[in-house]
Amino acid sequence: MDKQSDSTESTGAAAPSPDLAGNAFWRMVTLMIKLVFQMFTLIVLSRILPVAAFGKLAYAMIFIGFVSMAARFGVTPAIIQRPDLSERFLRAGFTLAMLFGVVGSLLLFLTAPLFSSDAETVGLIQIISLIFVFFGFGSVAEAQLLREFNFKAIFFVELIAFFLGYTCISIGMALAGYGVWSLGVAAAMTAFLRSFLMVLVKRKFLFPCWSPEHFRDLLGFGAGLTLSAFMYFFSQNLDYFVAGNMLDEESLAYYARARHMVKIPSEIIIATAYAILLSAFSRLNSDRCQLKQLYISSASTVALPSIAIAVVLILIAPQLMIFLFGASWESSALPLQFLAMNCFFALYTIGDALFVSQRKIYWQMASQTVFATSVGLASLLGVKWGIVGLSIGVLLCTAACYTYVSQMCLRLLGATWSEFIQCQLPALVMGMAIAIAGGIVKYGLLGWNSPDWLIVFVVSVIALSVFAGLVFSPLRMFEPHRTMVMDLWKKKSASFFRN
């Protein structure tokens, strides 16, 4: 074996401490700008394409997501959490990722007619199946960037890929009259550009290699992670599957849009936390004291904006859906109000990051199995009352998963429920304050027959004012959050003026 293949990248105790706040800043900026592009795209497409087109896309994505779990096979997190890396290990990871990607694309392309009798839905599945090959091509480069905490590079990659691949292509094709096909081609092109740019940023193309030793290591870690990912997939998609088979396409579209409206802001917070904390927890590894401190502080920090967004969505859901997408989407408002609290309960994903970093893969799999089973049963029961009953069932299951995963994390770290509840108190105070202030303003505006856009704008401003007012208030419970914001502001200000 040559010297280049043997070279390793060490991430032991001597590794520099990552700037978590700075990386969180870049990750959140990335997702917030993507949110702007995504909302703009949805608003435009909702006025061009029929409601049923989005129902077909939601149903097609169920099967795309299922095969995606196998196609990725845990290569990215396996690289992130590994203490030492060699080039041969990376090449082995690239080989597996490409192999699973090609097999996944071919499998789904050939079997697509089995999943639906609708020609457009089958075509969507076949077009979007190409993303597995693209995922495989960029998975190792993405893992390296995440491992290096290079969120600034990821920021530019994701924005360019999303704007060119999704916003421009989907709107352009929809305006040209391609209908539902615009959604499928845009999804595939976004995945291609994202992977291509990830590899371009790393400036190094990996060639496949045959390494049974490294394959066993990757497969050993990936097997448990993939089983857990399958359970996560079922927990996130069984409700779609039930709705797609027991309700009409328009009902599925309304429900999917409500879920999507919750997912957009939740991703800004939860996906940021997961991406950063997975690497941070992995670096601390067996230091239980620091792991406990990081977990508790992260749970408190992430809970604050999560509860604020949830309360705002509950308050303005009817006006928001009409204002953004038109009166034809009003039926999504009530499901959105029930699902909004999932922004808060989705905090269980912080526990997932902890489990993966500590190689407690089967703990994660157990929690996701319980979650998936409960979602399936709740969906079958709740769908009798339409998409509202479905929403209530999913909300209750997410709350139960949040409680279960929190208990497992506290057990792993030797923490108590008293400590955990105390770290969540600022979020509960924040939620109640926004609900009271926003509720008074909203119903006052409704009494004056104010337009929807004005209600959305004023309530959002009130919520933001309450949020900032409490964070910067002299209340001791908000002191850690105030300190974190001020430290981040000082660092970014200093960096700006220095450059």
Short mmCIF file of C-alpha atoms in Angstrom, two decimals:
data_model
loop_
_atom_site.label_atom_id
_atom_site.label_comp_id
_atom_site.label_asym_id
_atom_site.label_seq_id
_atom_site.Cartn_x
_atom_site.Cartn_y
_atom_site.Cartn_z
CA MET A 1 0.00 0.00 0.00
CA ASP A 2 1.39 3.43 -0.93
CA LYS A 3 2.09 6.26 1.48
CA GLN A 4 -0.77 8.31 0.14
CA SER A 5 -3.24 5.55 0.85
CA ASP A 6 -1.92 5.15 4.36
CA SER A 7 -2.05 8.82 5.25
CA THR A 8 -4.55 9.53 7.99
CA GLU A 9 -6.40 12.48 9.33
CA SER A 10 -6.37 12.48 13.10
CA THR A 11 -9.15 14.02 15.16
CA GLY A 12 -8.03 13.22 18.63
CA ALA A 13 -7.87 15.42 21.68
CA ALA A 14 -5.34 17.70 20.07
CA ALA A 15 -7.76 18.72 17.36
CA PRO A 16 -8.74 22.37 17.49
CA SER A 17 -12.02 23.14 19.18
CA PRO A 18 -14.68 23.93 16.58
CA ASP A 19 -16.47 27.29 16.60
CA LEU A 20 -19.97 25.92 17.19
CA ALA A 21 -21.65 29.32 17.26
CA GLY A 22 -19.90 30.42 14.07
CA ASN A 23 -20.77 27.22 12.23
CA ALA A 24 -24.34 27.40 13.51
CA PHE A 25 -24.48 30.91 12.04
CA TRP A 26 -23.43 29.72 8.58
CA ARG A 27 -25.76 26.73 8.71
CA MET A 28 -28.75 28.82 9.77
CA VAL A 29 -28.03 31.49 7.16
CA THR A 30 -27.90 28.74 4.53
CA LEU A 31 -31.24 27.30 5.53
CA MET A 32 -32.90 30.69 5.96
CA ILE A 33 -31.96 31.82 2.46
CA LYS A 34 -33.05 28.43 1.13
CA LEU A 35 -36.32 29.04 2.95
CA VAL A 36 -36.76 32.30 1.04
CA PHE A 37 -36.09 30.55 -2.30
CA GLN A 38 -38.32 27.64 -1.34
CA MET A 39 -41.23 29.82 -0.27
CA PHE A 40 -40.91 31.96 -3.41
CA THR A 41 -40.89 28.81 -5.55
CA LEU A 42 -43.90 27.31 -3.78
CA ILE A 43 -45.86 30.55 -4.00
CA VAL A 44 -45.26 30.81 -7.76
CA LEU A 45 -45.86 27.12 -8.49
CA SER A 46 -49.04 27.05 -6.37
CA ARG A 47 -50.51 29.62 -8.74
CA ILE A 48 -49.40 27.76 -11.89
CA LEU A 49 -49.89 24.07 -11.11
CA PRO A 50 -53.08 22.37 -9.87
CA VAL A 51 -53.33 21.20 -6.25
CA ALA A 52 -53.38 17.54 -7.40
CA ALA A 53 -49.87 17.90 -8.90
CA PHE A 54 -48.42 18.43 -5.43
CA GLY A 55 -50.33 15.40 -4.18
CA LYS A 56 -48.69 13.26 -6.88
CA LEU A 57 -45.26 14.59 -5.93
CA ALA A 58 -45.87 13.86 -2.24
CA TYR A 59 -46.88 10.27 -3.05
CA ALA A 60 -43.89 9.74 -5.37
CA MET A 61 -41.49 11.01 -2.71
CA ILE A 62 -42.62 8.25 -0.33
CA PHE A 63 -40.94 5.61 -2.50
CA ILE A 64 -37.97 7.84 -3.31
CA GLY A 65 -37.33 8.29 0.40
CA PHE A 66 -37.64 4.56 1.08
CA VAL A 67 -34.98 3.53 -1.45
CA SER A 68 -32.84 6.51 -0.41
CA MET A 69 -32.33 4.94 3.02
CA ALA A 70 -30.67 1.88 1.45
CA ALA A 71 -28.84 3.86 -1.22
CA ARG A 72 -26.99 6.02 1.31
CA PHE A 73 -26.30 3.18 3.77
CA GLY A 74 -24.79 5.39 6.45
CA VAL A 75 -21.57 6.26 4.57
CA THR A 76 -21.66 9.97 5.46
CA PRO A 77 -22.09 9.59 9.27
CA ALA A 78 -19.59 6.69 9.28
CA ILE A 79 -16.93 9.05 7.92
CA ILE A 80 -17.92 11.92 10.23
CA GLN A 81 -17.66 9.93 13.45
CA ARG A 82 -14.51 7.90 12.59
CA PRO A 83 -11.54 9.07 14.74
CA ASP A 84 -8.92 8.57 11.98
CA LEU A 85 -9.32 8.61 8.23
CA SER A 86 -7.15 7.21 5.47
CA GLU A 87 -7.52 7.93 1.77
CA ARG A 88 -8.22 4.26 1.16
CA PHE A 89 -11.09 4.37 3.66
CA LEU A 90 -12.54 7.38 1.83
CA ARG A 91 -12.20 5.61 -1.51
CA ALA A 92 -13.90 2.54 -0.06
CA GLY A 93 -16.72 4.77 1.19
CA PHE A 94 -17.04 6.35 -2.25
CA THR A 95 -17.17 2.89 -3.86
CA LEU A 96 -19.98 1.72 -1.58
CA ALA A 97 -21.91 4.97 -1.95
CA MET A 98 -21.79 4.80 -5.76
CA LEU A 99 -22.64 1.09 -5.80
CA PHE A 100 -25.70 1.51 -3.59
CA GLY A 101 -26.70 4.65 -5.50
CA VAL A 102 -26.67 2.95 -8.91
CA VAL A 103 -28.48 -0.13 -7.60
CA GLY A 104 -31.09 2.04 -5.85
CA SER A 105 -31.75 4.12 -8.99
CA LEU A 106 -32.11 1.05 -11.22
CA LEU A 107 -34.33 -0.76 -8.72
CA LEU A 108 -36.74 2.13 -8.33
CA PHE A 109 -36.78 3.00 -12.04
CA LEU A 110 -37.72 -0.56 -13.00
CA THR A 111 -40.28 -1.13 -10.24
CA ALA A 112 -41.99 2.28 -10.39
CA PRO A 113 -45.04 0.93 -12.32
CA LEU A 114 -45.79 -1.35 -9.35
CA PHE A 115 -46.38 1.59 -7.02
CA SER A 116 -49.01 3.49 -8.98
CA SER A 117 -51.33 3.10 -11.95
CA ASP A 118 -51.10 6.82 -12.74
CA ALA A 119 -48.65 7.48 -15.60
CA GLU A 120 -47.55 10.87 -14.28
CA THR A 121 -46.81 9.51 -10.80
CA VAL A 122 -44.79 6.63 -12.30
CA GLY A 123 -42.84 9.07 -14.45
CA LEU A 124 -42.11 11.28 -11.44
CA ILE A 125 -40.73 8.32 -9.50
CA GLN A 126 -38.50 7.31 -12.40
CA ILE A 127 -37.11 10.81 -12.95
CA ILE A 128 -36.42 11.49 -9.28
CA SER A 129 -34.80 8.03 -8.86
CA LEU A 130 -31.68 9.51 -10.49
CA ILE A 131 -30.93 11.39 -7.27
CA PHE A 132 -29.50 8.20 -5.72
CA VAL A 133 -26.60 8.17 -8.16
CA PHE A 134 -25.99 11.85 -7.46
CA PHE A 135 -26.12 11.27 -3.68
CA GLY A 136 -23.52 8.53 -4.00
CA PHE A 137 -21.21 10.73 -6.05
CA GLY A 138 -21.15 13.53 -3.46
CA SER A 139 -21.61 11.69 -0.16
CA VAL A 140 -17.91 11.40 0.78
CA ALA A 141 -17.17 15.04 -0.12
CA GLU A 142 -20.16 16.13 1.98
CA ALA A 143 -18.98 14.02 4.92
CA GLN A 144 -15.52 15.60 4.77
CA LEU A 145 -16.94 19.13 4.72
CA LEU A 146 -19.19 18.36 7.69
CA ARG A 147 -16.32 16.71 9.56
CA GLU A 148 -14.16 19.80 8.96
CA PHE A 149 -17.00 22.11 10.11
CA ASN A 150 -16.69 23.86 6.74
CA PHE A 151 -20.24 25.21 6.82
CA LYS A 152 -19.24 28.33 4.91
CA ALA A 153 -18.47 26.21 1.84
CA ILE A 154 -21.66 24.20 2.34
CA PHE A 155 -23.54 27.52 2.49
CA PHE A 156 -22.55 28.49 -1.05
CA VAL A 157 -22.95 24.97 -2.44
CA GLU A 158 -26.50 24.52 -1.19
CA LEU A 159 -27.68 27.97 -2.19
CA ILE A 160 -26.32 27.73 -5.73
CA ALA A 161 -27.69 24.20 -6.18
CA PHE A 162 -31.12 25.04 -4.82
CA PHE A 163 -31.53 28.31 -6.72
CA LEU A 164 -30.35 26.99 -10.09
CA GLY A 165 -31.60 23.41 -9.73
CA TYR A 166 -34.95 23.91 -8.04
CA THR A 167 -36.17 27.50 -8.23
CA CYS A 168 -35.09 28.32 -11.79
CA ILE A 169 -35.80 24.96 -13.39
CA SER A 170 -39.15 24.24 -11.69
CA ILE A 171 -40.61 27.70 -12.37
CA GLY A 172 -39.20 27.83 -15.89
CA MET A 173 -40.60 24.42 -16.83
CA ALA A 174 -43.96 25.13 -15.15
CA LEU A 175 -44.31 28.39 -17.10
CA ALA A 176 -43.39 26.49 -20.29
CA GLY A 177 -46.32 24.14 -19.68
CA TYR A 178 -44.54 20.99 -18.48
CA GLY A 179 -46.84 20.70 -15.47
CA VAL A 180 -46.01 18.10 -12.84
CA TRP A 181 -42.80 17.10 -14.70
CA SER A 182 -41.24 20.40 -13.66
CA LEU A 183 -41.26 19.21 -10.03
CA GLY A 184 -39.49 15.93 -10.80
CA VAL A 185 -36.78 17.36 -13.06
CA ALA A 186 -36.09 20.17 -10.57
CA ALA A 187 -35.61 17.68 -7.70
CA ALA A 188 -33.15 15.58 -9.76
CA MET A 189 -31.17 18.60 -10.98
CA THR A 190 -30.88 20.04 -7.47
CA ALA A 191 -29.35 16.77 -6.23
CA PHE A 192 -26.93 16.67 -9.18
CA LEU A 193 -25.70 20.25 -8.71
CA ARG A 194 -25.34 19.81 -4.97
CA SER A 195 -23.16 16.71 -5.27
CA PHE A 196 -21.11 18.09 -8.16
CA LEU A 197 -20.36 21.30 -6.26
CA MET A 198 -19.46 19.39 -3.07
CA VAL A 199 -16.81 17.44 -4.99
CA LEU A 200 -15.64 20.62 -6.71
CA VAL A 201 -15.13 22.37 -3.35
CA LYS A 202 -12.97 19.49 -2.07
CA ARG A 203 -10.92 19.73 -5.30
CA LYS A 204 -10.23 16.05 -5.23
CA PHE A 205 -11.99 13.30 -7.14
CA LEU A 206 -11.88 9.89 -5.47
CA PHE A 207 -11.50 6.74 -7.53
CA PRO A 208 -13.23 3.50 -6.49
CA CYS A 209 -11.19 0.81 -4.77
CA TRP A 210 -11.80 -2.71 -3.49
CA SER A 211 -11.11 -2.92 0.24
CA PRO A 212 -12.99 -5.71 2.06
CA GLU A 213 -11.59 -4.60 5.44
CA HIS A 214 -12.97 -1.08 5.07
CA PHE A 215 -16.19 -2.36 3.53
CA ARG A 216 -16.80 -4.45 6.66
CA ASP A 217 -16.21 -1.42 8.87
CA LEU A 218 -18.52 0.78 6.81
CA LEU A 219 -21.20 -1.90 6.51
CA GLY A 220 -20.98 -2.74 10.21
CA PHE A 221 -21.65 0.85 11.19
CA GLY A 222 -24.00 1.49 8.29
CA ALA A 223 -26.20 -1.57 8.85
CA GLY A 224 -27.51 -0.40 12.21
CA LEU A 225 -27.72 3.18 11.04
CA THR A 226 -29.62 2.18 7.90
CA LEU A 227 -32.09 0.08 9.88
CA SER A 228 -32.63 3.09 12.11
CA ALA A 229 -32.99 5.31 9.03
CA PHE A 230 -35.65 2.95 7.64
CA MET A 231 -37.58 3.29 10.87
CA TYR A 232 -37.19 7.06 10.71
CA PHE A 233 -38.44 6.99 7.13
CA PHE A 234 -41.52 5.01 8.14
CA SER A 235 -42.20 7.39 11.04
CA GLN A 236 -42.02 10.38 8.67
CA ASN A 237 -43.94 8.85 5.74
CA LEU A 238 -46.49 6.29 6.92
CA ASP A 239 -49.01 9.10 7.35
CA TYR A 240 -48.44 10.14 3.72
CA PHE A 241 -48.88 6.53 2.59
CA VAL A 242 -52.13 6.15 4.53
CA ALA A 243 -53.45 9.48 3.23
CA GLY A 244 -52.39 8.63 -0.34
CA ASN A 245 -54.26 5.32 -0.28
CA MET A 246 -57.34 6.27 1.76
CA LEU A 247 -57.90 9.89 0.72
CA ASP A 248 -57.96 11.68 -2.64
CA GLU A 249 -54.99 13.45 -4.25
CA GLU A 250 -56.17 16.91 -3.19
CA SER A 251 -56.51 15.88 0.47
CA LEU A 252 -53.00 14.43 0.35
CA ALA A 253 -51.75 17.69 -1.19
CA TYR A 254 -53.37 19.78 1.58
CA TYR A 255 -51.90 17.54 4.28
CA ALA A 256 -48.46 17.46 2.62
CA ARG A 257 -48.43 21.27 2.36
CA ALA A 258 -49.25 21.59 6.07
CA ARG A 259 -46.44 19.16 6.93
CA HIS A 260 -44.11 21.03 4.62
CA MET A 261 -44.89 24.39 6.21
CA VAL A 262 -43.86 22.93 9.57
CA LYS A 263 -40.81 21.24 8.11
CA ILE A 264 -39.38 24.40 6.52
CA PRO A 265 -38.73 26.39 9.72
CA SER A 266 -38.03 23.23 11.68
CA GLU A 267 -35.23 22.32 9.27
CA ILE A 268 -33.56 25.68 9.80
CA ILE A 269 -33.21 24.92 13.49
CA ILE A 270 -33.20 21.13 13.84
CA ALA A 271 -31.09 20.32 10.77
CA THR A 272 -28.56 22.96 11.84
CA ALA A 273 -28.40 21.49 15.33
CA TYR A 274 -28.09 17.90 14.09
CA ALA A 275 -25.35 18.63 11.53
CA ILE A 276 -23.23 20.56 14.03
CA LEU A 277 -23.88 18.49 17.16
CA LEU A 278 -23.17 15.16 15.44
CA SER A 279 -19.62 16.34 14.80
CA ALA A 280 -19.33 18.08 18.18
CA PHE A 281 -20.60 15.06 20.14
CA SER A 282 -18.24 12.80 18.16
CA ARG A 283 -15.24 14.93 19.11
CA LEU A 284 -16.09 14.79 22.81
CA ASN A 285 -16.70 11.04 22.47
CA SER A 286 -16.38 9.48 25.96
CA ASP A 287 -16.16 12.69 28.03
CA ARG A 288 -19.53 12.29 29.75
CA CYS A 289 -19.27 15.54 31.72
CA GLN A 290 -18.78 17.71 28.63
CA LEU A 291 -21.30 15.68 26.64
CA LYS A 292 -23.93 16.28 29.31
CA GLN A 293 -23.19 19.99 29.43
CA LEU A 294 -23.34 20.30 25.63
CA TYR A 295 -26.57 18.27 25.38
CA ILE A 296 -28.38 20.27 28.07
CA SER A 297 -27.26 23.65 26.72
CA SER A 298 -28.11 22.64 23.14
CA ALA A 299 -31.57 21.41 24.12
CA SER A 300 -32.24 24.73 25.83
CA THR A 301 -30.92 26.84 22.95
CA VAL A 302 -32.75 24.94 20.20
CA ALA A 303 -36.03 24.86 22.15
CA LEU A 304 -36.29 28.66 22.30
CA PRO A 305 -36.77 29.47 18.57
CA SER A 306 -38.62 26.18 18.02
CA ILE A 307 -41.42 27.00 20.45
CA ALA A 308 -41.60 30.58 19.15
CA ILE A 309 -42.12 29.41 15.55
CA ALA A 310 -44.67 26.79 16.64
CA VAL A 311 -46.80 29.37 18.47
CA VAL A 312 -46.66 31.85 15.58
CA LEU A 313 -47.76 29.15 13.10
CA ILE A 314 -50.70 28.24 15.34
CA LEU A 315 -51.76 31.89 15.51
CA ILE A 316 -51.51 32.83 11.83
CA ALA A 317 -52.04 29.52 9.98
CA PRO A 318 -55.39 30.40 8.28
CA GLN A 319 -54.22 33.83 7.12
CA LEU A 320 -50.76 32.56 6.16
CA MET A 321 -51.99 29.82 3.82
CA ILE A 322 -54.41 32.12 1.99
CA PHE A 323 -51.89 34.97 1.77
CA LEU A 324 -49.06 32.80 0.43
CA PHE A 325 -50.79 30.24 -1.76
CA GLY A 326 -54.29 31.54 -2.43
CA ALA A 327 -57.77 30.63 -1.24
CA SER A 328 -57.56 27.16 -2.83
CA TRP A 329 -55.09 26.13 -0.08
CA GLU A 330 -57.21 27.22 2.90
CA SER A 331 -57.95 23.58 3.79
CA SER A 332 -54.32 23.17 4.88
CA ALA A 333 -54.70 25.69 7.72
CA LEU A 334 -56.28 23.51 10.42
CA PRO A 335 -53.84 20.57 9.96
CA LEU A 336 -51.01 23.12 10.08
CA GLN A 337 -52.21 24.42 13.45
CA PHE A 338 -52.16 20.92 14.95
CA LEU A 339 -48.83 19.96 13.37
CA ALA A 340 -47.11 23.24 14.33
CA MET A 341 -46.05 21.95 17.76
CA ASN A 342 -43.92 19.37 15.97
CA CYS A 343 -41.43 22.23 15.53
CA PHE A 344 -40.81 21.85 19.27
CA PHE A 345 -41.18 18.09 19.67
CA ALA A 346 -38.77 17.50 16.76
CA LEU A 347 -36.04 18.32 19.29
CA TYR A 348 -35.70 14.56 19.71
CA THR A 349 -33.32 14.68 16.73
CA ILE A 350 -30.67 16.15 19.04
CA GLY A 351 -30.86 12.83 20.85
CA ASP A 352 -30.42 11.02 17.53
CA ALA A 353 -27.18 12.96 16.97
CA LEU A 354 -25.99 11.92 20.43
CA PHE A 355 -26.84 8.24 19.82
CA VAL A 356 -25.00 8.17 16.47
CA SER A 357 -21.94 9.96 17.85
CA GLN A 358 -21.67 7.46 20.69
CA ARG A 359 -22.35 4.50 18.37
CA LYS A 360 -25.60 3.72 20.19
CA ILE A 361 -27.15 2.93 16.83
CA TYR A 362 -29.54 0.34 18.14
CA TRP A 363 -30.83 2.76 20.76
CA GLN A 364 -31.69 5.10 17.92
CA MET A 365 -33.23 2.23 15.96
CA ALA A 366 -35.37 1.24 18.96
CA SER A 367 -36.73 4.76 19.37
CA GLN A 368 -37.48 5.09 15.66
CA THR A 369 -39.16 1.66 15.59
CA VAL A 370 -41.51 2.65 18.42
CA PHE A 371 -42.13 5.99 16.70
CA ALA A 372 -42.84 4.42 13.29
CA THR A 373 -45.20 1.82 14.75
CA SER A 374 -47.16 4.42 16.67
CA VAL A 375 -47.39 6.73 13.63
CA GLY A 376 -48.72 3.87 11.51
CA LEU A 377 -51.41 2.96 14.05
CA ALA A 378 -52.32 6.59 14.74
CA SER A 379 -52.59 7.32 11.01
CA LEU A 380 -54.95 4.40 10.42
CA LEU A 381 -57.14 5.55 13.29
CA GLY A 382 -56.93 9.26 12.63
CA VAL A 383 -57.58 9.13 8.87
CA LYS A 384 -61.21 8.26 9.66
CA TRP A 385 -61.56 11.95 10.56
CA GLY A 386 -59.69 13.13 7.48
CA ILE A 387 -56.48 15.11 7.43
CA VAL A 388 -57.29 16.80 10.75
CA GLY A 389 -57.50 13.44 12.55
CA LEU A 390 -54.30 12.40 10.79
CA SER A 391 -52.55 15.55 12.02
CA ILE A 392 -53.61 15.02 15.63
CA GLY A 393 -52.38 11.42 15.57
CA VAL A 394 -48.95 12.41 14.20
CA LEU A 395 -48.62 15.21 16.77
CA LEU A 396 -49.29 12.85 19.69
CA CYS A 397 -46.77 10.32 18.34
CA THR A 398 -44.06 12.97 17.92
CA ALA A 399 -44.64 14.19 21.49
CA ALA A 400 -44.28 10.60 22.75
CA CYS A 401 -41.05 10.12 20.77
CA TYR A 402 -39.67 13.38 22.19
CA THR A 403 -40.31 12.12 25.73
CA TYR A 404 -38.84 8.66 25.09
CA VAL A 405 -35.64 9.89 23.38
CA SER A 406 -35.10 12.52 26.08
CA GLN A 407 -35.31 9.81 28.72
CA MET A 408 -32.74 7.66 26.88
CA CYS A 409 -30.36 10.62 26.50
CA LEU A 410 -30.64 11.50 30.19
CA ARG A 411 -29.91 7.89 31.06
CA LEU A 412 -26.86 7.81 28.76
CA LEU A 413 -25.44 11.04 30.21
CA GLY A 414 -26.37 10.51 33.85
CA ALA A 415 -28.62 13.59 33.86
CA THR A 416 -31.99 14.01 35.58
CA TRP A 417 -35.43 15.11 34.44
CA SER A 418 -35.17 18.03 36.83
CA GLU A 419 -32.13 19.32 34.92
CA PHE A 420 -33.84 18.76 31.58
CA ILE A 421 -37.09 20.48 32.55
CA GLN A 422 -35.15 23.41 33.98
CA CYS A 423 -33.33 23.88 30.66
CA GLN A 424 -36.70 23.92 28.86
CA LEU A 425 -38.31 26.55 31.13
CA PRO A 426 -37.09 29.54 29.06
CA ALA A 427 -38.80 28.06 25.98
CA LEU A 428 -42.08 27.53 27.86
CA VAL A 429 -42.03 31.12 29.15
CA MET A 430 -41.24 32.35 25.64
CA GLY A 431 -44.10 30.34 24.13
CA MET A 432 -46.67 31.63 26.61
CA ALA A 433 -45.54 35.25 26.19
CA ILE A 434 -45.79 35.09 22.38
CA ALA A 435 -49.17 33.30 22.55
CA ILE A 436 -50.66 35.98 24.83
CA ALA A 437 -49.24 39.01 22.99
CA GLY A 438 -49.80 37.60 19.51
CA GLY A 439 -53.29 36.32 20.33
CA ILE A 440 -54.46 39.70 21.63
CA VAL A 441 -53.13 41.48 18.53
CA LYS A 442 -54.53 38.91 16.09
CA TYR A 443 -58.07 38.95 17.42
CA GLY A 444 -57.97 42.72 17.61
CA LEU A 445 -57.06 42.88 13.93
CA LEU A 446 -59.74 40.32 13.05
CA GLY A 447 -62.28 42.54 14.81
CA TRP A 448 -61.27 45.38 12.50
CA ASN A 449 -61.62 43.12 9.42
CA SER A 450 -57.94 43.53 8.60
CA PRO A 451 -56.56 41.81 5.48
CA ASP A 452 -54.69 38.51 5.80
CA TRP A 453 -51.29 39.96 4.88
CA LEU A 454 -51.55 42.59 7.62
CA ILE A 455 -52.42 39.98 10.29
CA VAL A 456 -49.47 37.79 9.22
CA PHE A 457 -47.08 40.75 9.22
CA VAL A 458 -48.16 42.36 12.52
CA VAL A 459 -48.36 39.11 14.52
CA SER A 460 -44.91 38.08 13.21
CA VAL A 461 -43.44 41.45 14.22
CA ILE A 462 -45.03 41.19 17.67
CA ALA A 463 -43.63 37.68 18.12
CA LEU A 464 -40.16 38.78 17.03
CA SER A 465 -40.33 41.74 19.44
CA VAL A 466 -41.36 39.54 22.35
CA PHE A 467 -38.60 37.05 21.47
CA ALA A 468 -35.89 39.72 21.37
CA GLY A 469 -37.28 41.47 24.43
CA LEU A 470 -37.10 38.33 26.58
CA VAL A 471 -33.69 37.20 25.30
CA PHE A 472 -32.18 40.59 26.12
CA SER A 473 -34.17 41.06 29.33
CA PRO A 474 -32.45 40.89 32.74
CA LEU A 475 -34.21 37.60 33.55
CA ARG A 476 -31.57 35.08 34.65
CA MET A 477 -33.14 32.16 32.77
CA PHE A 478 -32.31 33.89 29.46
CA GLU A 479 -28.74 34.82 30.40
CA PRO A 480 -27.04 31.92 28.54
CA HIS A 481 -28.97 32.73 25.36
CA ARG A 482 -28.21 36.42 25.66
CA THR A 483 -24.50 35.68 26.14
CA MET A 484 -24.41 33.35 23.13
CA VAL A 485 -26.08 35.95 20.87
CA MET A 486 -23.73 38.71 22.02
CA ASP A 487 -20.63 36.54 21.58
CA LEU A 488 -21.72 35.57 18.08
CA TRP A 489 -22.42 39.21 17.21
CA LYS A 490 -18.99 40.29 18.43
CA LYS A 491 -17.24 37.54 16.46
CA LYS A 492 -19.09 38.27 13.24
CA SER A 493 -18.65 42.03 13.64
CA ALA A 494 -14.92 41.65 14.25
CA SER A 495 -14.63 39.31 11.25
CA PHE A 496 -16.55 41.75 9.03
CA PHE A 497 -14.41 44.78 9.89
CA ARG A 498 -11.21 42.74 9.72
CA ASN A 499 -12.03 41.65 6.18
#
